[in-house]
PDB file of C-alpha atoms in Angstrom:
ATOM      1  CA  MET R 290      -0.007   0.004   0.074  1.00  0.00           C
ATOM      2  CA  GLY R 291       2.612   2.459  -0.956  1.00  0.00           C
ATOM      3  CA  VAL R 292       1.840   6.105  -1.121  1.00  0.00           C
ATOM      4  CA  CYS R 293       2.930   8.439  -3.874  1.00  0.00           C
ATOM      5  CA  THR R 294       3.553  12.119  -2.935  1.00  0.00           C
ATOM      6  CA  ILE R 295       0.747  13.543  -5.197  1.00  0.00           C
ATOM      7  CA  THR R 296      -1.982  11.479  -3.445  1.00  0.00           C
ATOM      8  CA  LYS R 297      -0.779  11.364   0.061  1.00  0.00           C
ATOM      9  CA  SER R 298      -4.077  12.499   1.796  1.00  0.00           C
ATOM     10  CA  TYR R 299      -7.165  11.308   3.308  1.00  0.00           C
ATOM     11  CA  THR R 300      -9.393  12.102   0.311  1.00  0.00           C
ATOM     12  CA  MET R 301      -9.060   8.472  -0.614  1.00  0.00           C
ATOM     13  CA  GLN R 302      -8.121   9.281  -4.284  1.00  0.00           C
ATOM     14  CA  MET R 303      -7.302   6.361  -6.441  1.00  0.00           C
ATOM     15  CA  LEU R 304      -3.818   5.491  -6.917  1.00  0.00           C
ATOM     16  CA  SER R 305      -4.243   3.517 -10.079  1.00  0.00           C
ATOM     17  CA  ILE R 306      -6.867   2.981 -12.663  1.00  0.00           C
ATOM     18  CA  LEU R 307      -6.607  -0.230 -14.547  1.00  0.00           C
ATOM     19  CA  VAL R 308      -8.745  -1.165 -17.566  1.00  0.00           C
ATOM     20  CA  ILE R 309      -8.454  -4.745 -18.598  1.00  0.00           C
ATOM     21  CA  GLY R 310      -9.700  -6.520 -21.548  1.00  0.00           C
ATOM     22  CA  TRP R 311     -10.414  -9.993 -20.473  1.00  0.00           C
ATOM     23  CA  SER R 312      -8.326 -12.361 -22.835  1.00  0.00           C
ATOM     24  CA  ILE R 313     -11.008 -15.113 -22.783  1.00  0.00           C
ATOM     25  CA  GLY R 314     -14.384 -13.388 -21.802  1.00  0.00           C
ATOM     26  CA  PHE R 315     -13.822 -10.081 -23.591  1.00  0.00           C
ATOM     27  CA  ASN R 316     -12.130 -11.070 -26.755  1.00  0.00           C
ATOM     28  CA  GLY R 317     -13.817 -14.262 -27.203  1.00  0.00           C
ATOM     29  CA  VAL R 318     -12.609 -17.787 -28.210  1.00  0.00           C
ATOM     30  CA  ARG R 319     -13.275 -18.387 -31.926  1.00  0.00           C
ATOM     31  CA  VAL R 320     -14.696 -21.864 -32.359  1.00  0.00           C
ATOM     32  CA  GLY R 321     -16.869 -21.355 -35.390  1.00  0.00           C
ATOM     33  CA  VAL R 322     -18.351 -18.217 -33.915  1.00  0.00           C
ATOM     34  CA  GLU R 323     -17.006 -15.798 -31.363  1.00  0.00           C
ATOM     35  CA  ALA R 324     -17.985 -16.709 -27.688  1.00  0.00           C
ATOM     36  CA  ALA R 325     -20.127 -13.895 -26.009  1.00  0.00           C
ATOM     37  CA  PRO R 326     -18.231 -11.746 -23.583  1.00  0.00           C
ATOM     38  CA  TYR R 327     -19.335 -12.069 -19.878  1.00  0.00           C
ATOM     39  CA  ALA R 328     -18.159  -8.394 -19.234  1.00  0.00           C
ATOM     40  CA  PRO R 329     -17.095  -5.737 -21.624  1.00  0.00           C
ATOM     41  CA  ALA R 330     -14.462  -4.421 -19.276  1.00  0.00           C
ATOM     42  CA  MET R 331     -13.144  -4.393 -15.742  1.00  0.00           C
ATOM     43  CA  PHE R 332     -12.233  -1.134 -14.213  1.00  0.00           C
ATOM     44  CA  VAL R 333      -9.983  -1.310 -11.021  1.00  0.00           C
ATOM     45  CA  PHE R 334      -9.638   1.715  -8.548  1.00  0.00           C
ATOM     46  CA  GLY R 335      -7.119   1.170  -5.901  1.00  0.00           C
ATOM     47  CA  ASP R 336      -3.886   1.468  -4.014  1.00  0.00           C
ATOM     48  CA  SER R 337      -0.599  -0.546  -4.464  1.00  0.00           C
ATOM     49  CA  LEU R 338      -2.532  -3.743  -3.656  1.00  0.00           C
ATOM     50  CA  ALA R 339      -4.379  -3.405  -7.013  1.00  0.00           C
ATOM     51  CA  ASP R 340      -1.647  -1.531  -9.095  1.00  0.00           C
ATOM     52  CA  ALA R 341      -0.726  -3.234 -12.254  1.00  0.00           C
ATOM     53  CA  GLY R 342       2.230  -0.825 -12.971  1.00  0.00           C
ATOM     54  CA  ASN R 343       0.317   2.377 -13.615  1.00  0.00           C
ATOM     55  CA  ASN R 344       2.332   3.719 -10.682  1.00  0.00           C
ATOM     56  CA  ASN R 345       5.327   3.863 -12.848  1.00  0.00           C
ATOM     57  CA  PHE R 346       3.790   6.534 -14.937  1.00  0.00           C
ATOM     58  CA  ILE R 347       2.500   8.910 -12.123  1.00  0.00           C
ATOM     59  CA  PRO R 348       4.838  12.007 -11.961  1.00  0.00           C
ATOM     60  CA  GLY R 349       6.097  12.742  -8.493  1.00  0.00           C
ATOM     61  CA  CYS R 350       5.394   9.152  -7.194  1.00  0.00           C
ATOM     62  CA  THR R 351       8.328   7.993  -5.040  1.00  0.00           C
ATOM     63  CA  VAL R 352       6.969   4.517  -4.049  1.00  0.00           C
ATOM     64  CA  ARG R 353       7.408   2.021  -6.848  1.00  0.00           C
ATOM     65  CA  ALA R 354       8.048  -1.565  -7.591  1.00  0.00           C
ATOM     66  CA  ASN R 355       9.678  -1.412 -11.034  1.00  0.00           C
ATOM     67  CA  PHE R 356      12.861  -3.212  -9.786  1.00  0.00           C
ATOM     68  CA  THR R 357      13.839  -6.806  -9.147  1.00  0.00           C
ATOM     69  CA  PRO R 358      12.957  -8.934  -7.333  1.00  0.00           C
ATOM     70  CA  TYR R 359       9.309  -7.867  -7.931  1.00  0.00           C
ATOM     71  CA  GLY R 360       7.560  -9.791 -10.617  1.00  0.00           C
ATOM     72  CA  ILE R 361      10.081 -12.830 -10.398  1.00  0.00           C
ATOM     73  CA  SER R 362       7.464 -15.567 -10.052  1.00  0.00           C
ATOM     74  CA  PHE R 363       5.459 -15.025 -13.132  1.00  0.00           C
ATOM     75  CA  PHE R 364       6.527 -12.355 -15.635  1.00  0.00           C
ATOM     76  CA  PRO R 365       9.514 -12.742 -14.670  1.00  0.00           C
ATOM     77  CA  ARG R 366      10.493  -9.087 -14.648  1.00  0.00           C
ATOM     78  CA  PRO R 367       9.370  -6.084 -12.721  1.00  0.00           C
ATOM     79  CA  THR R 368       6.047  -4.737 -13.890  1.00  0.00           C
ATOM     80  CA  GLY R 369       5.249  -2.220 -11.164  1.00  0.00           C
ATOM     81  CA  ARG R 370       2.998  -4.683  -9.317  1.00  0.00           C
ATOM     82  CA  PHE R 371       3.927  -4.781  -5.708  1.00  0.00           C
ATOM     83  CA  THR R 372       4.182  -8.491  -5.392  1.00  0.00           C
ATOM     84  CA  ASN R 373       6.162 -11.367  -6.887  1.00  0.00           C
ATOM     85  CA  GLY R 374       3.851 -11.956  -9.630  1.00  0.00           C
ATOM     86  CA  ARG R 375       0.261 -11.245 -10.213  1.00  0.00           C
ATOM     87  CA  THR R 376      -2.308  -9.179  -8.059  1.00  0.00           C
ATOM     88  CA  VAL R 377      -5.754 -10.254  -6.845  1.00  0.00           C
ATOM     89  CA  PHE R 378      -7.389  -8.580  -9.757  1.00  0.00           C
ATOM     90  CA  ASP R 379      -5.062 -10.092 -12.352  1.00  0.00           C
ATOM     91  CA  PHE R 380      -6.699 -13.373 -11.205  1.00  0.00           C
ATOM     92  CA  VAL R 381     -10.122 -12.103 -11.146  1.00  0.00           C
ATOM     93  CA  GLU R 382      -9.928 -10.903 -14.707  1.00  0.00           C
ATOM     94  CA  LYS R 383      -9.185 -14.504 -15.749  1.00  0.00           C
ATOM     95  CA  GLY R 384     -12.716 -15.381 -14.813  1.00  0.00           C
ATOM     96  CA  ASP R 385     -14.502 -18.480 -13.681  1.00  0.00           C
ATOM     97  CA  ASP R 386     -16.213 -20.872 -16.165  1.00  0.00           C
ATOM     98  CA  GLU R 387     -19.591 -20.716 -14.316  1.00  0.00           C
ATOM     99  CA  ALA R 388     -19.496 -17.014 -13.734  1.00  0.00           C
ATOM    100  CA  LYS R 389     -19.270 -16.388 -17.426  1.00  0.00           C
ATOM    101  CA  ASN R 390     -22.810 -17.416 -17.841  1.00  0.00           C
ATOM    102  CA  TYR R 391     -24.001 -14.737 -15.506  1.00  0.00           C
ATOM    103  CA  ILE R 392     -21.959 -11.527 -15.725  1.00  0.00           C
ATOM    104  CA  ALA R 393     -23.109  -9.306 -18.528  1.00  0.00           C
ATOM    105  CA  LYS R 394     -21.954  -5.902 -17.589  1.00  0.00           C
ATOM    106  CA  SER R 395     -18.709  -4.281 -16.693  1.00  0.00           C
ATOM    107  CA  LEU R 396     -17.171  -4.937 -13.269  1.00  0.00           C
ATOM    108  CA  PHE R 397     -15.764  -2.059 -11.181  1.00  0.00           C
ATOM    109  CA  CYS R 398     -13.297  -3.104  -8.495  1.00  0.00           C
ATOM    110  CA  ILE R 399     -12.242  -0.936  -5.626  1.00  0.00           C
ATOM    111  CA  SER R 400      -9.587  -1.562  -2.999  1.00  0.00           C
ATOM    112  CA  ILE R 401      -8.691   1.573  -1.082  1.00  0.00           C
ATOM    113  CA  GLY R 402      -8.405   2.821   2.519  1.00  0.00           C
ATOM    114  CA  GLY R 403      -5.245   0.913   3.955  1.00  0.00           C
ATOM    115  CA  ASN R 404      -2.969   3.831   3.331  1.00  0.00           C
ATOM    116  CA  ASP R 405      -5.241   6.070   5.102  1.00  0.00           C
ATOM    117  CA  ILE R 406      -5.185   3.912   8.209  1.00  0.00           C
ATOM    118  CA  ASP R 407      -1.396   3.638   8.093  1.00  0.00           C
ATOM    119  CA  GLU R 408      -0.955   7.402   7.590  1.00  0.00           C
ATOM    120  CA  PHE R 409      -3.227   8.114  10.587  1.00  0.00           C
ATOM    121  CA  PHE R 410      -0.992   6.114  12.888  1.00  0.00           C
ATOM    122  CA  THR R 411       2.503   6.735  11.423  1.00  0.00           C
ATOM    123  CA  ASN R 412       2.521  10.281  10.219  1.00  0.00           C
ATOM    124  CA  ASN R 413      -0.320  11.906  12.165  1.00  0.00           C
ATOM    125  CA  THR R 414      -1.473  13.742   8.963  1.00  0.00           C
ATOM    126  CA  LEU R 415      -4.618  14.735  10.614  1.00  0.00           C
ATOM    127  CA  PRO R 416      -3.544  15.837  14.113  1.00  0.00           C
ATOM    128  CA  ASN R 417      -7.014  17.108  15.146  1.00  0.00           C
ATOM    129  CA  THR R 418      -8.962  14.154  13.961  1.00  0.00           C
ATOM    130  CA  ASN R 419      -9.758  11.171  16.208  1.00  0.00           C
ATOM    131  CA  ALA R 420     -10.514   7.596  15.110  1.00  0.00           C
ATOM    132  CA  THR R 421     -14.167   8.012  14.987  1.00  0.00           C
ATOM    133  CA  GLN R 422     -14.025  11.188  12.893  1.00  0.00           C
ATOM    134  CA  LEU R 423     -11.566   9.409  10.665  1.00  0.00           C
ATOM    135  CA  ILE R 424     -14.030   6.573   9.958  1.00  0.00           C
ATOM    136  CA  THR R 425     -16.780   8.950   9.319  1.00  0.00           C
ATOM    137  CA  LEU R 426     -14.589  10.953   6.927  1.00  0.00           C
ATOM    138  CA  LEU R 427     -13.528   7.917   4.924  1.00  0.00           C
ATOM    139  CA  VAL R 428     -16.951   6.374   4.664  1.00  0.00           C
ATOM    140  CA  ASN R 429     -18.509   9.615   3.457  1.00  0.00           C
ATOM    141  CA  LYS R 430     -15.928   9.878   0.816  1.00  0.00           C
ATOM    142  CA  TYR R 431     -16.565   6.290  -0.104  1.00  0.00           C
ATOM    143  CA  ASP R 432     -20.243   7.040  -0.214  1.00  0.00           C
ATOM    144  CA  ARG R 433     -19.768  10.009  -2.716  1.00  0.00           C
ATOM    145  CA  TYR R 434     -17.324   7.786  -4.618  1.00  0.00           C
ATOM    146  CA  LEU R 435     -19.774   4.777  -5.125  1.00  0.00           C
ATOM    147  CA  THR R 436     -22.673   6.990  -5.763  1.00  0.00           C
ATOM    148  CA  GLY R 437     -20.671   8.854  -8.341  1.00  0.00           C
ATOM    149  CA  LEU R 438     -19.778   5.508 -10.161  1.00  0.00           C
ATOM    150  CA  TYR R 439     -23.430   4.611 -10.137  1.00  0.00           C
ATOM    151  CA  ASN R 440     -24.421   7.960 -11.638  1.00  0.00           C
ATOM    152  CA  VAL R 441     -22.072   7.412 -14.626  1.00  0.00           C
ATOM    153  CA  GLY R 442     -23.631   3.965 -15.227  1.00  0.00           C
ATOM    154  CA  ALA R 443     -21.627   1.472 -13.009  1.00  0.00           C
ATOM    155  CA  ARG R 444     -24.091  -1.278 -11.802  1.00  0.00           C
ATOM    156  CA  LYS R 445     -21.749  -4.030 -10.584  1.00  0.00           C
ATOM    157  CA  ILE R 446     -19.165  -3.064  -8.047  1.00  0.00           C
ATOM    158  CA  LEU R 447     -16.678  -5.219  -6.081  1.00  0.00           C
ATOM    159  CA  VAL R 448     -15.551  -3.489  -2.895  1.00  0.00           C
ATOM    160  CA  ALA R 449     -12.703  -4.913  -0.815  1.00  0.00           C
ATOM    161  CA  ASP R 450     -12.698  -3.764   2.899  1.00  0.00           C
ATOM    162  CA  ILE R 451      -9.357  -3.045   4.586  1.00  0.00           C
ATOM    163  CA  SER R 452      -7.219  -5.984   5.374  1.00  0.00           C
ATOM    164  CA  ALA R 453      -5.416  -6.679   8.708  1.00  0.00           C
ATOM    165  CA  VAL R 454      -2.981  -3.697   8.391  1.00  0.00           C
ATOM    166  CA  GLY R 455      -1.794  -4.235  12.050  1.00  0.00           C
ATOM    167  CA  CYS R 456      -0.547  -7.742  11.168  1.00  0.00           C
ATOM    168  CA  THR R 457       1.597  -6.899   8.368  1.00  0.00           C
ATOM    169  CA  PRO R 458       5.392  -7.453   8.685  1.00  0.00           C
ATOM    170  CA  TYR R 459       5.684  -3.659   8.684  1.00  0.00           C
ATOM    171  CA  ALA R 460       3.312  -3.256  11.420  1.00  0.00           C
ATOM    172  CA  ARG R 461       4.800  -6.058  13.669  1.00  0.00           C
ATOM    173  CA  ASN R 462       8.173  -4.424  13.172  1.00  0.00           C
ATOM    174  CA  TYR R 463       6.989  -0.844  13.731  1.00  0.00           C
ATOM    175  CA  GLY R 464       4.971  -1.861  16.866  1.00  0.00           C
ATOM    176  CA  PHE R 465       7.548  -4.337  18.067  1.00  0.00           C
ATOM    177  CA  ILE R 466       8.470  -2.569  21.393  1.00  0.00           C
ATOM    178  CA  GLY R 467       4.826  -2.372  22.625  1.00  0.00           C
ATOM    179  CA  TYR R 468       3.474  -5.515  20.994  1.00  0.00           C
ATOM    180  CA  HIS R 469       6.506  -7.876  20.969  1.00  0.00           C
ATOM    181  CA  GLY R 470       5.924  -8.898  17.315  1.00  0.00           C
ATOM    182  CA  LEU R 471       2.291  -9.633  17.700  1.00  0.00           C
ATOM    183  CA  CYS R 472      -0.372  -7.936  15.585  1.00  0.00           C
ATOM    184  CA  VAL R 473      -0.723  -4.179  16.524  1.00  0.00           C
ATOM    185  CA  GLU R 474      -4.288  -4.436  17.895  1.00  0.00           C
ATOM    186  CA  ILE R 475      -4.964  -0.705  18.156  1.00  0.00           C
ATOM    187  CA  VAL R 476      -4.534  -0.557  14.299  1.00  0.00           C
ATOM    188  CA  ASN R 477      -6.607  -3.701  13.801  1.00  0.00           C
ATOM    189  CA  GLN R 478      -9.387  -2.347  15.954  1.00  0.00           C
ATOM    190  CA  LEU R 479      -9.800   0.831  13.924  1.00  0.00           C
ATOM    191  CA  VAL R 480      -9.824  -1.334  10.774  1.00  0.00           C
ATOM    192  CA  VAL R 481     -12.576  -3.469  12.223  1.00  0.00           C
ATOM    193  CA  GLU R 482     -14.602  -0.431  13.210  1.00  0.00           C
ATOM    194  CA  TYR R 483     -14.086   1.020   9.723  1.00  0.00           C
ATOM    195  CA  ASN R 484     -14.994  -2.163   7.913  1.00  0.00           C
ATOM    196  CA  SER R 485     -18.178  -2.341   9.974  1.00  0.00           C
ATOM    197  CA  ALA R 486     -19.243   1.125   8.875  1.00  0.00           C
ATOM    198  CA  LEU R 487     -18.415   0.332   5.241  1.00  0.00           C
ATOM    199  CA  ARG R 488     -20.553  -2.749   5.291  1.00  0.00           C
ATOM    200  CA  GLN R 489     -23.371  -0.689   6.459  1.00  0.00           C
ATOM    201  CA  LEU R 490     -22.769   1.706   3.733  1.00  0.00           C
ATOM    202  CA  VAL R 491     -22.830  -1.079   1.115  1.00  0.00           C
ATOM    203  CA  ASP R 492     -26.057  -2.460   2.524  1.00  0.00           C
ATOM    204  CA  ARG R 493     -27.665   1.072   2.310  1.00  0.00           C
ATOM    205  CA  LEU R 494     -26.621   1.665  -1.215  1.00  0.00           C
ATOM    206  CA  ASN R 495     -27.701  -1.683  -2.288  1.00  0.00           C
ATOM    207  CA  GLN R 496     -31.073  -0.922  -0.941  1.00  0.00           C
ATOM    208  CA  ASN R 497     -31.515   2.687  -2.108  1.00  0.00           C
ATOM    209  CA  LEU R 498     -29.689   2.680  -5.504  1.00  0.00           C
ATOM    210  CA  ASP R 499     -31.964   0.900  -8.182  1.00  0.00           C
ATOM    211  CA  GLY R 500     -30.306  -1.844 -10.159  1.00  0.00           C
ATOM    212  CA  ILE R 501     -26.932  -1.680  -8.326  1.00  0.00           C
ATOM    213  CA  SER R 502     -25.070  -4.686  -6.934  1.00  0.00           C
ATOM    214  CA  ILE R 503     -22.115  -3.846  -4.488  1.00  0.00           C
ATOM    215  CA  ILE R 504     -20.260  -6.901  -3.531  1.00  0.00           C
ATOM    216  CA  LEU R 505     -18.140  -6.729  -0.425  1.00  0.00           C
ATOM    217  CA  LEU R 506     -14.860  -8.769  -0.099  1.00  0.00           C
ATOM    218  CA  LYS R 507     -14.125  -9.361   3.611  1.00  0.00           C
ATOM    219  CA  SER R 508     -10.434  -8.958   3.335  1.00  0.00           C
ATOM    220  CA  TYR R 509      -9.918  -8.520   7.122  1.00  0.00           C
ATOM    221  CA  HIS R 510     -11.733 -11.551   8.151  1.00  0.00           C
ATOM    222  CA  TYR R 511     -10.083 -13.777   5.452  1.00  0.00           C
ATOM    223  CA  ILE R 512      -6.520 -12.744   5.988  1.00  0.00           C
ATOM    224  CA  MET R 513      -6.851 -13.351   9.612  1.00  0.00           C
ATOM    225  CA  LYS R 514      -7.843 -16.943   8.829  1.00  0.00           C
ATOM    226  CA  MET R 515      -4.746 -17.221   6.793  1.00  0.00           C
ATOM    227  CA  ILE R 516      -2.542 -15.841   9.507  1.00  0.00           C
ATOM    228  CA  LYS R 517      -3.987 -18.046  12.142  1.00  0.00           C
ATOM    229  CA  HIS R 518      -4.217 -21.167  10.070  1.00  0.00           C
ATOM    230  CA  GLY R 519      -1.542 -20.778   7.440  1.00  0.00           C
ATOM    231  CA  GLU R 520      -0.884 -24.494   6.986  1.00  0.00           C
ATOM    232  CA  VAL R 521      -4.469 -24.939   5.761  1.00  0.00           C
ATOM    233  CA  TYR R 522      -3.658 -22.676   2.794  1.00  0.00           C
ATOM    234  CA  GLY R 523      -0.245 -23.984   2.134  1.00  0.00           C
ATOM    235  CA  PHE R 524       1.637 -21.282   3.956  1.00  0.00           C
ATOM    236  CA  SER R 525       4.649 -22.100   6.245  1.00  0.00           C
ATOM    237  CA  GLU R 526       5.328 -18.426   7.282  1.00  0.00           C
ATOM    238  CA  THR R 527       2.546 -15.852   7.763  1.00  0.00           C
ATOM    239  CA  LYS R 528       4.444 -13.257   9.818  1.00  0.00           C
ATOM    240  CA  GLU R 529       7.651 -12.498   7.990  1.00  0.00           C
ATOM    241  CA  ALA R 530       7.974 -11.092   4.454  1.00  0.00           C
ATOM    242  CA  CYS R 531       9.535 -13.295   1.753  1.00  0.00           C
ATOM    243  CA  CYS R 532      11.615 -10.273   0.454  1.00  0.00           C
ATOM    244  CA  GLY R 533      13.341  -7.733   2.731  1.00  0.00           C
ATOM    245  CA  SER R 534      15.749  -7.924   5.742  1.00  0.00           C
ATOM    246  CA  GLY R 535      15.847  -7.262   9.389  1.00  0.00           C
ATOM    247  CA  ARG R 536      13.168  -8.040  11.881  1.00  0.00           C
ATOM    248  CA  PHE R 537      10.279  -9.781  10.116  1.00  0.00           C
ATOM    249  CA  HIS R 538      12.176  -8.995   6.908  1.00  0.00           C
ATOM    250  CA  ALA R 539      10.370  -5.462   7.315  1.00  0.00           C
ATOM    251  CA  GLU R 540      13.236  -3.102   8.435  1.00  0.00           C
ATOM    252  CA  VAL R 541      14.875  -2.891   4.912  1.00  0.00           C
ATOM    253  CA  ALA R 542      12.520  -2.882   2.036  1.00  0.00           C
ATOM    254  CA  CYS R 543      12.497  -5.523  -0.629  1.00  0.00           C
ATOM    255  CA  GLY R 544      15.094  -4.971  -3.565  1.00  0.00           C
ATOM    256  CA  LYS R 545      17.259  -2.663  -1.557  1.00  0.00           C
ATOM    257  CA  THR R 546      20.913  -3.212  -1.684  1.00  0.00           C
ATOM    258  CA  SER R 547      22.182  -1.428   1.418  1.00  0.00           C
ATOM    259  CA  PRO R 548      22.198  -3.697   3.371  1.00  0.00           C
ATOM    260  CA  PRO R 549      21.690  -6.347   0.574  1.00  0.00           C
ATOM    261  CA  ASN R 550      18.710  -8.602   0.901  1.00  0.00           C
ATOM    262  CA  GLN R 551      17.252 -11.483  -1.035  1.00  0.00           C
ATOM    263  CA  TYR R 552      13.917 -12.964  -1.438  1.00  0.00           C
ATOM    264  CA  CYS R 553      12.905 -16.507  -0.015  1.00  0.00           C
ATOM    265  CA  LYS R 554      13.305 -19.681  -2.114  1.00  0.00           C
ATOM    266  CA  HIS R 555       9.725 -20.518  -2.069  1.00  0.00           C
ATOM    267  CA  PRO R 556       7.503 -17.443  -2.295  1.00  0.00           C
ATOM    268  CA  ASP R 557       4.289 -19.584  -2.519  1.00  0.00           C
ATOM    269  CA  THR R 558       4.828 -20.676   1.075  1.00  0.00           C
ATOM    270  CA  TYR R 559       4.813 -17.173   2.341  1.00  0.00           C
ATOM    271  CA  LEU R 560       1.641 -14.966   2.951  1.00  0.00           C
ATOM    272  CA  PHE R 561       3.511 -11.783   2.467  1.00  0.00           C
ATOM    273  CA  TRP R 562       5.785 -10.837  -0.348  1.00  0.00           C
ATOM    274  CA  ASP R 563       7.363  -7.676   1.085  1.00  0.00           C
ATOM    275  CA  TYR R 564       6.698  -5.759   4.232  1.00  0.00           C
ATOM    276  CA  ILE R 565       3.137  -4.944   3.470  1.00  0.00           C
ATOM    277  CA  HIS R 566       2.027  -6.622   0.190  1.00  0.00           C
ATOM    278  CA  PRO R 567       0.843 -10.272  -0.239  1.00  0.00           C
ATOM    279  CA  THR R 568       2.508 -12.869  -2.439  1.00  0.00           C
ATOM    280  CA  GLN R 569       1.040 -14.000  -5.851  1.00  0.00           C
ATOM    281  CA  LYS R 570      -0.177 -17.198  -3.915  1.00  0.00           C
ATOM    282  CA  THR R 571      -2.225 -15.152  -1.461  1.00  0.00           C
ATOM    283  CA  CYS R 572      -3.708 -13.003  -4.318  1.00  0.00           C
ATOM    284  CA  SER R 573      -4.710 -16.156  -6.121  1.00  0.00           C
ATOM    285  CA  ILE R 574      -6.626 -17.513  -3.043  1.00  0.00           C
ATOM    286  CA  PHE R 575      -8.376 -14.219  -2.671  1.00  0.00           C
ATOM    287  CA  ALA R 576      -9.440 -14.193  -6.136  1.00  0.00           C
ATOM    288  CA  HIS R 577     -10.802 -17.720  -6.067  1.00  0.00           C
ATOM    289  CA  GLU R 578     -12.944 -16.582  -2.943  1.00  0.00           C
ATOM    290  CA  ILE R 579     -14.291 -13.529  -4.858  1.00  0.00           C
ATOM    291  CA  TRP R 580     -15.714 -15.937  -7.269  1.00  0.00           C
ATOM    292  CA  ILE R 581     -17.039 -18.712  -5.231  1.00  0.00           C
ATOM    293  CA  GLY R 582     -16.617 -17.759  -1.623  1.00  0.00           C
ATOM    294  CA  ASN R 583     -19.459 -18.133   0.960  1.00  0.00           C
ATOM    295  CA  SER R 584     -20.884 -15.436   3.273  1.00  0.00           C
ATOM    296  CA  SER R 585     -17.851 -15.586   5.543  1.00  0.00           C
ATOM    297  CA  VAL R 586     -15.798 -13.977   2.752  1.00  0.00           C
ATOM    298  CA  MET R 587     -18.256 -12.352   0.580  1.00  0.00           C
ATOM    299  CA  HIS R 588     -21.196 -10.082   1.277  1.00  0.00           C
ATOM    300  CA  PRO R 589     -24.053 -10.150   0.385  1.00  0.00           C
ATOM    301  CA  PHE R 590     -22.949 -12.858  -2.314  1.00  0.00           C
ATOM    302  CA  ASN R 591     -19.995 -13.768  -4.556  1.00  0.00           C
ATOM    303  CA  LEU R 592     -19.365 -12.815  -8.142  1.00  0.00           C
TER     304      LEU R 592
END
């Protein structure tokens, strides 16, 4: 969830806009006749968790992932994605065979807010704002943002709530003295309260805006399951980053050469790629749940 200097604020501005032509569903597979697309486009609005490399072209942006070893597990070169391969939305755009029969309109995906929580605790950008006021501010911005998308024609929107920011390698290292390497609960508590308010907003808009379907991905709930039961998902490490060095591999950022650091031999066994972003394996699991997940992960239904 890196922050660019031109967007470092609590206005929840999007850090990337990605328009993807779905290689199977959008372009069709010619077998006599062209298969009907299940969505003409997917628009992704988000922070570095969703960035497909647009960050590289934003003037004044100081946080980038356009260097090795980012991208090594798939491309295998750095593309600007803040992980070792593909993001959640790269996997979502590949689609699901059953879903192709039901999706007929463009899908808008939004993943924002984590930077705002991080900034609130680490840089005190809004010194006269308490936690309750911050939640109100962010949710009101989200309300206007979603309503604005609706007014320009969006009808199917996927919204990801904020993940367990207090459990990232960065947070464990930053709060080590007070929390001894455990999750920073004061951060997670604010995330939980914000996510609750966001869910109420989603329910209200689904009820009040005719024809809209806003689907909520419960990122926090699901990532906590992965952290607590990593072995169930194939992870042997859920606290440290694969790439980086120092405590939790979070004291020196991934790819830095002073002091030098390397990435782990088996990224797919790690939940986190760098000090704050998930691995490609984690992203693929989330994408799978977006398509078929039950009510413990998706609200009020999946894609």
